[in-house]
C-alpha positions as a LaTeX table, in Angstrom:
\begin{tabular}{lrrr}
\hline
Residue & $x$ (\AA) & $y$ (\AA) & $z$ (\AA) \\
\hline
Unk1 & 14.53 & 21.76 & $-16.81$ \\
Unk2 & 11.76 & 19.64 & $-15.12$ \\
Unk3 & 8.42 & 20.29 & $-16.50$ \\
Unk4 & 6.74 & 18.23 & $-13.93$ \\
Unk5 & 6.69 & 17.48 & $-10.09$ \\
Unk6 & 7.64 & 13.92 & $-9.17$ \\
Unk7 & 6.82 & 12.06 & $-6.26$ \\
Unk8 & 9.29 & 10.54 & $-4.04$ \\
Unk9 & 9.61 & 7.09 & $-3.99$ \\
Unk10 & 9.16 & 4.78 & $-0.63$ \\
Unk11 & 12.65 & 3.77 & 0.41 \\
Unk12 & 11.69 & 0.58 & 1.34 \\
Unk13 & 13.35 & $-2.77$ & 2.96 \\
Unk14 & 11.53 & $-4.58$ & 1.64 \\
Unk15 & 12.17 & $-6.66$ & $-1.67$ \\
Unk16 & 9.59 & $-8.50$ & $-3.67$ \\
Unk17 & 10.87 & $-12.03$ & $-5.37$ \\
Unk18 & 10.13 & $-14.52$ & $-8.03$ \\
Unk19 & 9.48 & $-16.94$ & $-5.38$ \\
Unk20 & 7.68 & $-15.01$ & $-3.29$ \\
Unk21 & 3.66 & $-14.86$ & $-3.27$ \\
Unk22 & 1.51 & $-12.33$ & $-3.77$ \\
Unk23 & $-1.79$ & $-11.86$ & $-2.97$ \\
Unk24 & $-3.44$ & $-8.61$ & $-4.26$ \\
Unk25 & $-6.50$ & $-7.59$ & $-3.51$ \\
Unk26 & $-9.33$ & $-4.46$ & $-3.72$ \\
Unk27 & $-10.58$ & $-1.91$ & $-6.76$ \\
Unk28 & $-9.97$ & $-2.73$ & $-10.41$ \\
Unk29 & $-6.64$ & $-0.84$ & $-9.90$ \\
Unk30 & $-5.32$ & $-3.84$ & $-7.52$ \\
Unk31 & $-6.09$ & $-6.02$ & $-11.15$ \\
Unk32 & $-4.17$ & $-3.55$ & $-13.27$ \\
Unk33 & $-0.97$ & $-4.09$ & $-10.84$ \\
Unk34 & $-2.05$ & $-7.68$ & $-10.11$ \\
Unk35 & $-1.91$ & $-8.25$ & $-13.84$ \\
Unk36 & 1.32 & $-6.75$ & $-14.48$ \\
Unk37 & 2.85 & $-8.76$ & $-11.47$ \\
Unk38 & 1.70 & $-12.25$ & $-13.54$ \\
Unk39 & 2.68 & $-11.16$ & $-16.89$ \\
Unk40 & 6.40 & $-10.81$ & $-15.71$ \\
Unk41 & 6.25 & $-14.50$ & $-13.90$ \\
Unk42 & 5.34 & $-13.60$ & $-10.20$ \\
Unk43 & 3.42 & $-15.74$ & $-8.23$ \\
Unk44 & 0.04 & $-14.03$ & $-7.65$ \\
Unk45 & $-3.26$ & $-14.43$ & $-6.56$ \\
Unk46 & $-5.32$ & $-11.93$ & $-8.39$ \\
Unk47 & $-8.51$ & $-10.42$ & $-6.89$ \\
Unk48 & $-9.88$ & $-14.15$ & $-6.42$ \\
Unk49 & $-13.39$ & $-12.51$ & $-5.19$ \\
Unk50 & $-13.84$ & $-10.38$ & $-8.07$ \\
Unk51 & $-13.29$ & $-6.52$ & $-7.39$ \\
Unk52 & $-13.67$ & $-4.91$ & $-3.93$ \\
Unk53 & $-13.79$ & $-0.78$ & $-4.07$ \\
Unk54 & $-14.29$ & $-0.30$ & 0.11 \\
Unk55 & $-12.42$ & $-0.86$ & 3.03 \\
Unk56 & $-15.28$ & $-3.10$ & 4.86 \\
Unk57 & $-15.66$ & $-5.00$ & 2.00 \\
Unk58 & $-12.32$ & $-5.92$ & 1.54 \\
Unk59 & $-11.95$ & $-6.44$ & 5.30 \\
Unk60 & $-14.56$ & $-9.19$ & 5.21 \\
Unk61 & $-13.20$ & $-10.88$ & 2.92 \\
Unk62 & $-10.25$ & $-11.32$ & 4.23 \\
Unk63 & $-12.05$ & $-12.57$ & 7.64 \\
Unk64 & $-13.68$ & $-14.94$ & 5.73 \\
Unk65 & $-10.19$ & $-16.31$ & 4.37 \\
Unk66 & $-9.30$ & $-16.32$ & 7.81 \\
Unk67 & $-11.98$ & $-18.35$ & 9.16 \\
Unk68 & $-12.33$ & $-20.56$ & 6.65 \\
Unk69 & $-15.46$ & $-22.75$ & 7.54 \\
Unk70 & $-16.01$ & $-21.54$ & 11.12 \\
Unk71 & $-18.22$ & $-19.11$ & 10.03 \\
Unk72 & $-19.50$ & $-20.07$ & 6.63 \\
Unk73 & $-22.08$ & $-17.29$ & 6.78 \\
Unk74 & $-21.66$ & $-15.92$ & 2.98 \\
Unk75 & $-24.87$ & $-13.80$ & 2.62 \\
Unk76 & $-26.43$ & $-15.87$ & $-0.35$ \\
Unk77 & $-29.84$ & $-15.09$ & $-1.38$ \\
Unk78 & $-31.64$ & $-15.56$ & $-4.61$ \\
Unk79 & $-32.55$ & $-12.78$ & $-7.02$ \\
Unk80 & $-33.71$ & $-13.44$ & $-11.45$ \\
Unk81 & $-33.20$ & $-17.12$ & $-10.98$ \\
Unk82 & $-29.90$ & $-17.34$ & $-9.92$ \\
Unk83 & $-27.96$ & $-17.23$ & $-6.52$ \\
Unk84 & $-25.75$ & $-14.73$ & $-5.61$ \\
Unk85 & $-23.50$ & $-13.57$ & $-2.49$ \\
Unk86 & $-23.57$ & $-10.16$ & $-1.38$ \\
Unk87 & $-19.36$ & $-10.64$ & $-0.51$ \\
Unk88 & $-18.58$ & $-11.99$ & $-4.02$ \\
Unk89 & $-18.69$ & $-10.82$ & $-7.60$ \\
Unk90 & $-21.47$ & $-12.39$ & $-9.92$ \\
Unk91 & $-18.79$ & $-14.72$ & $-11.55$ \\
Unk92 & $-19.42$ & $-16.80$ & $-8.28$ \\
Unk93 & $-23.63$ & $-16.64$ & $-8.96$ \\
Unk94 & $-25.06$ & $-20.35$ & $-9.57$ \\
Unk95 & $-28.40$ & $-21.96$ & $-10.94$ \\
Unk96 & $-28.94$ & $-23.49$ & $-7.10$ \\
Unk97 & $-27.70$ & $-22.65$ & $-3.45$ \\
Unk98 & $-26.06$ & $-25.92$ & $-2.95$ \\
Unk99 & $-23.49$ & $-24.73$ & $-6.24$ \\
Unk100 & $-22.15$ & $-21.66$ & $-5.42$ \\
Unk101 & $-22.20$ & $-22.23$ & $-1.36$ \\
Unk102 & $-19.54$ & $-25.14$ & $-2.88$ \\
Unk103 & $-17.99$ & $-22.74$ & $-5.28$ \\
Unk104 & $-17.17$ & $-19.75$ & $-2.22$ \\
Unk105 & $-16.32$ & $-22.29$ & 0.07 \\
Unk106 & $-13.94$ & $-24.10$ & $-2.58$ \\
Unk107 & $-12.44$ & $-20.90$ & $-3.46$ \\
Unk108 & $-11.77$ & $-19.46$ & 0.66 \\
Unk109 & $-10.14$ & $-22.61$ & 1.24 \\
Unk110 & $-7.82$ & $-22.04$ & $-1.58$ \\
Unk111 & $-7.63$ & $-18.24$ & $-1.25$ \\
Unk112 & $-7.17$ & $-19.12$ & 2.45 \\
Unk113 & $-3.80$ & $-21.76$ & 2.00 \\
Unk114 & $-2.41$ & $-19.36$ & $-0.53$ \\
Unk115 & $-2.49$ & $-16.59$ & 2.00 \\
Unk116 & $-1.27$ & $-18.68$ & 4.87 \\
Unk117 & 2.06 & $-19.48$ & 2.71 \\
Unk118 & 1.76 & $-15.26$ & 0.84 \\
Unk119 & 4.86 & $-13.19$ & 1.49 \\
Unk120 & 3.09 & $-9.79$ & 0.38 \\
Unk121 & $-0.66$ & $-8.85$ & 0.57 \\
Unk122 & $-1.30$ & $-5.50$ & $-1.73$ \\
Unk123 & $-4.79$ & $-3.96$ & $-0.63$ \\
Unk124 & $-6.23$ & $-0.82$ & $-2.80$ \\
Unk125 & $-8.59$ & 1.17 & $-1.02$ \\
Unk126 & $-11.08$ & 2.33 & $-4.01$ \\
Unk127 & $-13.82$ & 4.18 & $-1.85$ \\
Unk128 & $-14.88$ & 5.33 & 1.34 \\
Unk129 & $-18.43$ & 4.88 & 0.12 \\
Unk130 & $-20.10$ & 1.81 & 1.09 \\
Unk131 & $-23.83$ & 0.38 & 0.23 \\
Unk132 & $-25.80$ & $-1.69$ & 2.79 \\
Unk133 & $-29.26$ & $-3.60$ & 2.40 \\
Unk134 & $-31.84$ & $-1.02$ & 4.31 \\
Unk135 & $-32.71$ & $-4.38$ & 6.35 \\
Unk136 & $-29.76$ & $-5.58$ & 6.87 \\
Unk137 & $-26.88$ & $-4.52$ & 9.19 \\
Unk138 & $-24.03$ & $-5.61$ & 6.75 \\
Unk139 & $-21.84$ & $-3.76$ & 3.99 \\
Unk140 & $-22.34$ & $-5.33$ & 0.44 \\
Unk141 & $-19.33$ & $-6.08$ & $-2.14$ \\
Unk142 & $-21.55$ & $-6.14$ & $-5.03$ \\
Unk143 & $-25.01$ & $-4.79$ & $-5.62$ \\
Unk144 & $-25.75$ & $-7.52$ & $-8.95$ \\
Unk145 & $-27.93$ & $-5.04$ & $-10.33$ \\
Unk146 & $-30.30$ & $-5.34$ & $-7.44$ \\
Unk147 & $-32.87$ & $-2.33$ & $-7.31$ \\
Unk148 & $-31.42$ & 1.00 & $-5.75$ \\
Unk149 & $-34.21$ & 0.88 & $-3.27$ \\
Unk150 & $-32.60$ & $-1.90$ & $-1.62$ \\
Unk151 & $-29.53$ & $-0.04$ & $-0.26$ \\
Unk152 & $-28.63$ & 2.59 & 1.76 \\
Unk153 & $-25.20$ & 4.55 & 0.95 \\
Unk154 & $-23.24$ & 5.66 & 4.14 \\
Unk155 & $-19.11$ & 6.99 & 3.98 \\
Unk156 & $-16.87$ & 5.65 & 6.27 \\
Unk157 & $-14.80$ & 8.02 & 8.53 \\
Unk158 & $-10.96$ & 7.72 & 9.12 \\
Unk159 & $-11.82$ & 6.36 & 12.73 \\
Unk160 & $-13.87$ & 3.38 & 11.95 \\
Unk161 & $-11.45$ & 2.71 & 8.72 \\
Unk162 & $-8.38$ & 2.38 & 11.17 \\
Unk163 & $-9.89$ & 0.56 & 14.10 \\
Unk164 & $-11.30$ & $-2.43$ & 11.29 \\
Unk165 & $-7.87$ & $-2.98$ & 10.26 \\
Unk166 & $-5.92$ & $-2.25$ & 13.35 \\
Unk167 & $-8.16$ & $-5.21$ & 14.17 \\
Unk168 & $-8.12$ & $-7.36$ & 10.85 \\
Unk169 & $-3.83$ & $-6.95$ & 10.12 \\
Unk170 & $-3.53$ & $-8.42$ & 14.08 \\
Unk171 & $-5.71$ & $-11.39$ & 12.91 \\
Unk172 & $-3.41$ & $-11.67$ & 9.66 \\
Unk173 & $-0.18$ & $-11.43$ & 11.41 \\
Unk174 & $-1.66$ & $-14.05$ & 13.37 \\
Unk175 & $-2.15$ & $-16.25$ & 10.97 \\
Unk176 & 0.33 & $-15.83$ & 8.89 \\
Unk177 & 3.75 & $-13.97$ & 10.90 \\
Unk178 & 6.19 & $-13.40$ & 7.61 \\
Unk179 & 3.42 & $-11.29$ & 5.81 \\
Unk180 & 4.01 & $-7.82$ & 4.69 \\
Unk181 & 1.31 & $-6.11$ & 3.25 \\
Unk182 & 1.21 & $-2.80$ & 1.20 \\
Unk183 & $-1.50$ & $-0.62$ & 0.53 \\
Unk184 & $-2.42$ & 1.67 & $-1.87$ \\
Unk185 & $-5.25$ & 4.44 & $-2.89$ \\
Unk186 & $-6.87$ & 3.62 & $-6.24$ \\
Unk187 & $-6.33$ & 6.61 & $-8.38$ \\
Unk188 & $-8.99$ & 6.09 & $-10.49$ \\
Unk189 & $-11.95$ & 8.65 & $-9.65$ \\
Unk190 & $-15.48$ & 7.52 & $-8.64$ \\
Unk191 & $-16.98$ & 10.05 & $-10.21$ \\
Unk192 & $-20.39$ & 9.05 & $-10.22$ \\
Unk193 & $-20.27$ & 9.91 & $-6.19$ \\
Unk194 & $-20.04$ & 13.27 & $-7.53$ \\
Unk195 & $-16.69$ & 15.57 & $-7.57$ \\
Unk196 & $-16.62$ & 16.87 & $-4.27$ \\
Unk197 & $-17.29$ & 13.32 & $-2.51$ \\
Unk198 & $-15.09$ & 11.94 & $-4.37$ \\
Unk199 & $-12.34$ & 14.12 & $-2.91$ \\
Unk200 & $-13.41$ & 13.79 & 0.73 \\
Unk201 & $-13.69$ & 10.25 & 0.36 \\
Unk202 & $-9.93$ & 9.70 & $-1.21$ \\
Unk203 & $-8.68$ & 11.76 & 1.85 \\
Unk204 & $-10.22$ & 9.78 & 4.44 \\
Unk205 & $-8.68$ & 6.32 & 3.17 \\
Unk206 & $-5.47$ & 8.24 & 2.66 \\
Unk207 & $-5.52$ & 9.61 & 6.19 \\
Unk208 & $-6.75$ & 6.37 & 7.82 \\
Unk209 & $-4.07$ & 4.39 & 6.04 \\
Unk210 & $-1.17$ & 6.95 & 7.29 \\
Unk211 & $-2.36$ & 6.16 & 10.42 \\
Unk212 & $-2.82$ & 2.55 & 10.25 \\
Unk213 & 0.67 & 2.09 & 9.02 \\
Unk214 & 2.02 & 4.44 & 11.83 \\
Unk215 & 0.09 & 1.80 & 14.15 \\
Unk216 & 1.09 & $-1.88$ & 12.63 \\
Unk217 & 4.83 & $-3.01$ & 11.67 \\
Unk218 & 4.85 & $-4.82$ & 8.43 \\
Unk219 & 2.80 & $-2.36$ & 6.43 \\
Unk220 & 4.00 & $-0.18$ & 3.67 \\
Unk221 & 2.38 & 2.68 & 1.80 \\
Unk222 & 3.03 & 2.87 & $-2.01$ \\
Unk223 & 1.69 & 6.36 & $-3.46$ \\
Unk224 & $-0.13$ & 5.63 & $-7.07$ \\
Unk225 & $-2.53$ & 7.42 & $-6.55$ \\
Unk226 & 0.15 & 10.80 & $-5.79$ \\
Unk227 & 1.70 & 9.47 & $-8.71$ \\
Unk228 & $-1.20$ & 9.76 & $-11.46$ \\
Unk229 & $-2.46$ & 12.89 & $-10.21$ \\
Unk230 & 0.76 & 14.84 & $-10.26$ \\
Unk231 & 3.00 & 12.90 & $-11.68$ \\
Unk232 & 0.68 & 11.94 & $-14.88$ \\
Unk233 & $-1.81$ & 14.91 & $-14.69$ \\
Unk234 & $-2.40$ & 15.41 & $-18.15$ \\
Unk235 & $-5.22$ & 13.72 & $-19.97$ \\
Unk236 & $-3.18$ & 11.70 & $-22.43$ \\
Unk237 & $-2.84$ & 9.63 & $-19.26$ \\
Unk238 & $-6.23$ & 8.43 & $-19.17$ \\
Unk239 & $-8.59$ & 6.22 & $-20.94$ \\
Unk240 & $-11.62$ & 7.56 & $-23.20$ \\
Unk241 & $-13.36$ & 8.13 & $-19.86$ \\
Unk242 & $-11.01$ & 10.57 & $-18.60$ \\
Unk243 & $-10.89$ & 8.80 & $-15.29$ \\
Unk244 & $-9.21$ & 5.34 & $-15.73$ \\
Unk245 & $-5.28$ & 5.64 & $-16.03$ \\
Unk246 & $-4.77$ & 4.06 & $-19.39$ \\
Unk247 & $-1.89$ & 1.53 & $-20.20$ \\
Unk248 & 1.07 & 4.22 & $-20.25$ \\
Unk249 & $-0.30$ & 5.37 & $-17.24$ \\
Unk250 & $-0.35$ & 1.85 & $-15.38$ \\
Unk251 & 3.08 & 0.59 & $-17.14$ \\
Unk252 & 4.66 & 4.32 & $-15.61$ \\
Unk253 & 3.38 & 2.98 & $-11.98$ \\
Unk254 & 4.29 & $-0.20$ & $-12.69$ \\
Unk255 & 8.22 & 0.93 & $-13.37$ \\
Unk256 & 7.97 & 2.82 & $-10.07$ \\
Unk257 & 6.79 & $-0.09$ & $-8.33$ \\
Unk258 & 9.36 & $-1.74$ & $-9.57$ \\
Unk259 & 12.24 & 0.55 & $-8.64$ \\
Unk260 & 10.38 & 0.51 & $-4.72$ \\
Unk261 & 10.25 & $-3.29$ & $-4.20$ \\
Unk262 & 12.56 & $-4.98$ & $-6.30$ \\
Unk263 & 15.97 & $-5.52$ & $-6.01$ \\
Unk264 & 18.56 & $-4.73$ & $-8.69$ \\
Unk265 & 19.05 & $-8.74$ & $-9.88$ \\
Unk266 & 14.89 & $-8.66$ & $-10.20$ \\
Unk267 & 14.78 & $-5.23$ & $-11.92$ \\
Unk268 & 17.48 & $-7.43$ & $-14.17$ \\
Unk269 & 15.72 & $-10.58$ & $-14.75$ \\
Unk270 & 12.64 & $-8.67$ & $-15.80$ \\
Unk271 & 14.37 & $-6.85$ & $-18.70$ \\
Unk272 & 14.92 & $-10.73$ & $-19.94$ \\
Unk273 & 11.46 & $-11.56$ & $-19.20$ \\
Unk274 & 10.22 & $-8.65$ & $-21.35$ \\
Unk275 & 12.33 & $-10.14$ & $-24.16$ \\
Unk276 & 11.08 & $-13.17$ & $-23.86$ \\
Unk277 & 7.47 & $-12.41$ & $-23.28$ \\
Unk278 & 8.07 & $-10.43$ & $-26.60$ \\
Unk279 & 9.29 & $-13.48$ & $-28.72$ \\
Unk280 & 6.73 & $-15.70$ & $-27.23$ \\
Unk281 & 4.16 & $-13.37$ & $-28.73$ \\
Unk282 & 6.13 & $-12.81$ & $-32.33$ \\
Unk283 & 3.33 & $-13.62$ & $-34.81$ \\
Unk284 & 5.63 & $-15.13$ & $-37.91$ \\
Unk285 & 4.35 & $-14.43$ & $-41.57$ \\
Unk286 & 5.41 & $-18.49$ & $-42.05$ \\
Unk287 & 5.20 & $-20.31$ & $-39.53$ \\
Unk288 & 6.96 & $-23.30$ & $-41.36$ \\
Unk289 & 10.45 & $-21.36$ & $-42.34$ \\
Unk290 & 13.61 & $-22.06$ & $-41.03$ \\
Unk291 & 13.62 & $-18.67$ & $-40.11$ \\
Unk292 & 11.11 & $-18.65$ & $-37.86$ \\
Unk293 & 12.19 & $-22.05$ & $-36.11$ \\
Unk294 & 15.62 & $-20.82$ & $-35.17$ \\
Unk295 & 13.61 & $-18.16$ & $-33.59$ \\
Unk296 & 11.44 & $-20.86$ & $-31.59$ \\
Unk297 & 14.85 & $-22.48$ & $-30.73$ \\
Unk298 & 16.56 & $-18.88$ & $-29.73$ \\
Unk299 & 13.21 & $-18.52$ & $-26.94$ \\
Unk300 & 13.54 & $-22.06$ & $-25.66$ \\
Unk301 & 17.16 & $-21.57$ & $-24.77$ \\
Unk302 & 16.36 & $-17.74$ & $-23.40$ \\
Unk303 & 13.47 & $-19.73$ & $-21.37$ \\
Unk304 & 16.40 & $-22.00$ & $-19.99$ \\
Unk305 & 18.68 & $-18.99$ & $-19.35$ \\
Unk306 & 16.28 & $-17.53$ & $-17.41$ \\
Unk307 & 15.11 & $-20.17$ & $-15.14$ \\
Unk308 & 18.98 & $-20.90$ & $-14.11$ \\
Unk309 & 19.99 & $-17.55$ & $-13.72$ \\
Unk310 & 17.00 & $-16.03$ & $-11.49$ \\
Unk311 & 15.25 & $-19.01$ & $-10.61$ \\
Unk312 & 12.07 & $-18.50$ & $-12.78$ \\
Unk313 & 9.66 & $-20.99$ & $-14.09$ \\
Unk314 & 9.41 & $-21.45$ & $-17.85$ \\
Unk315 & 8.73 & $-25.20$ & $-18.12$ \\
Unk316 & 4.93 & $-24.74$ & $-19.30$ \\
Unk317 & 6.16 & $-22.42$ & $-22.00$ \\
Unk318 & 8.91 & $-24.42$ & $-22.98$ \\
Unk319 & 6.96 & $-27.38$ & $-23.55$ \\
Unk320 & 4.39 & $-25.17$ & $-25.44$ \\
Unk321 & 6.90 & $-23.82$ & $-27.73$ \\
Unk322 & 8.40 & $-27.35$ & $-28.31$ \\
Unk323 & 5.04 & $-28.21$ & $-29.80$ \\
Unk324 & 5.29 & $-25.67$ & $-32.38$ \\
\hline
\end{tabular}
């Protein structure tokens, strides 16, 4: 028997590559995927503005990529003797304007080329909550621990949600024609919006995507949020908070993921680069046996394997492991 309900995979065309690159970006849930991507030798860009939880936010972002310098407008202000931007996290915040106006600007035009050559953009919708400055007429990424006074907390609806990125995925597909981009729900609970809201507010990005997708070719739905809470409903699934999927959880989605977008000789090539990743990481009791060196010489040639039978780069660890 089947103790548990599962949810039916996308049967998808489309097929994710070694070569290919990825640029994921949204809540800490986008990271978790974005992470597991990287560890098994993808190409991705992950989250390069620090974490985005709402659809505006992430939207803007994207415009700004998009841009590039026509609009350098990147809402910078100063606040406990630093700089900070309310679009970026507070890794980009500086000791002067002039630094971290170079450091966002540096990092679009980066950010911007990598998504101009990207063959998949992943977006996680976290929220439908979003915070604005009370004076201000503009949706902030990050609060940096600014006083609650200073915002005002409006939820998007479904209609606004779809018409930003019926508007935004034209612009991408502009810019760059070969994307694909798949979206997901964040599964992880925001709580602290209370139980209730937090409900209403993961149906409206779930019914504005549905719709979206319906409306733009190229765009993909893949359900992890469905997945964690029915698939992986029980608590064991979670972290200490009891709202975070925890790393069974996220290595479950990320075999599902897997089984959606891959093709067979990539599902293949990762069981080698689990092995590998594995013997990288052997910690040897002495490091100076014989032992231990045939096992350095057993990776390197596994390394070489690899790259000529699915096209993978291993030349930095090579060289890394030659130098042991």
């Amino acid at each position: 028997m089947n103790f548990r309900t599962e949810v039916p995979l996308p049967k998808s065309a489309l097929k994710i590559d070694f070569q290919d690159k990825i640029l994921s970006l949204g809540s800490c849930f986008a990271s978790n995927i974005a992470d597991k991507l990287s560890s098994q030798k993808f190409s991705v860009c992950n989250n390069p503005f620090g974490v985005l939880f709402n659809p505006v936010s992430i939207k803007n972002n994207i415009q700004l990529l998009i841009n590039n310098i026509i609009e350098p407008d990147f809402k910078i202000f100063e606040y406990n003797n630093l700089w900070h931007s309310w679009f970026f996290h507070e890794n980009f915040s500086t000791n002067t304007q002039s630094e971290i106006e170079t450091k966002i600007q540096d990092t679009i035009t980066s950010v911007g080329s990598y998504l101009k050559e990207a063959k998949i953009l992943i977006i996680t919708f976290g929220t439908a909550y979003t915070y604005s400055l009370k004076n201000e007429d503009f949706v902030v990424s990050n609060c940096h621990k600014a006083p609650t006074a200073w915002f005002k907390k409006d939820r998007l609806t479904i209609t606004e949600i779809i018409d930003f990125y019926n508007d935004i995925i034209l612009k991408i597909q502009d810019y760059n024609p070969e994307i694909e981009i798949i979206f997901t729900v964040s599964p992880i609970r925001h709580w602290a919006d209370g139980a209730h809201e937090n409900q209403l507010s993961k149906s409206i990005l779930l019914l504005a995507i549905d719709e979206i997708i319906k409306q733009n070719a190229k765009t993909h739905y893949f359900p992890a949020y469905e997945i964690v809470l029915d698939e992986l409903r029980d608590y064991r699934f979670y972290a200490e908070d009891m709202l975070h999927p925890n790393n069974v959880s996220i290595n479950y989605i990320w075999e599902l993921f897997s089984k959606s977008y891959f093709s067979e000789k990539t599902q293949k090539a990762l069981i080698s680069i689990e092995k590998i990743n594995k013997s990288i990481l052997h910690k040897p009791f002495f490091p100076t046996s014989d032992a231990y060196k045939k096992h350095i010489a057993a990776t390197v040639e596994h390394c070489k394997q690899a790259q000529k039978d699915f096209g993978i780069d291993y030349q930095k660890e090579i060289e890394l492991l030659k130098k042991i």
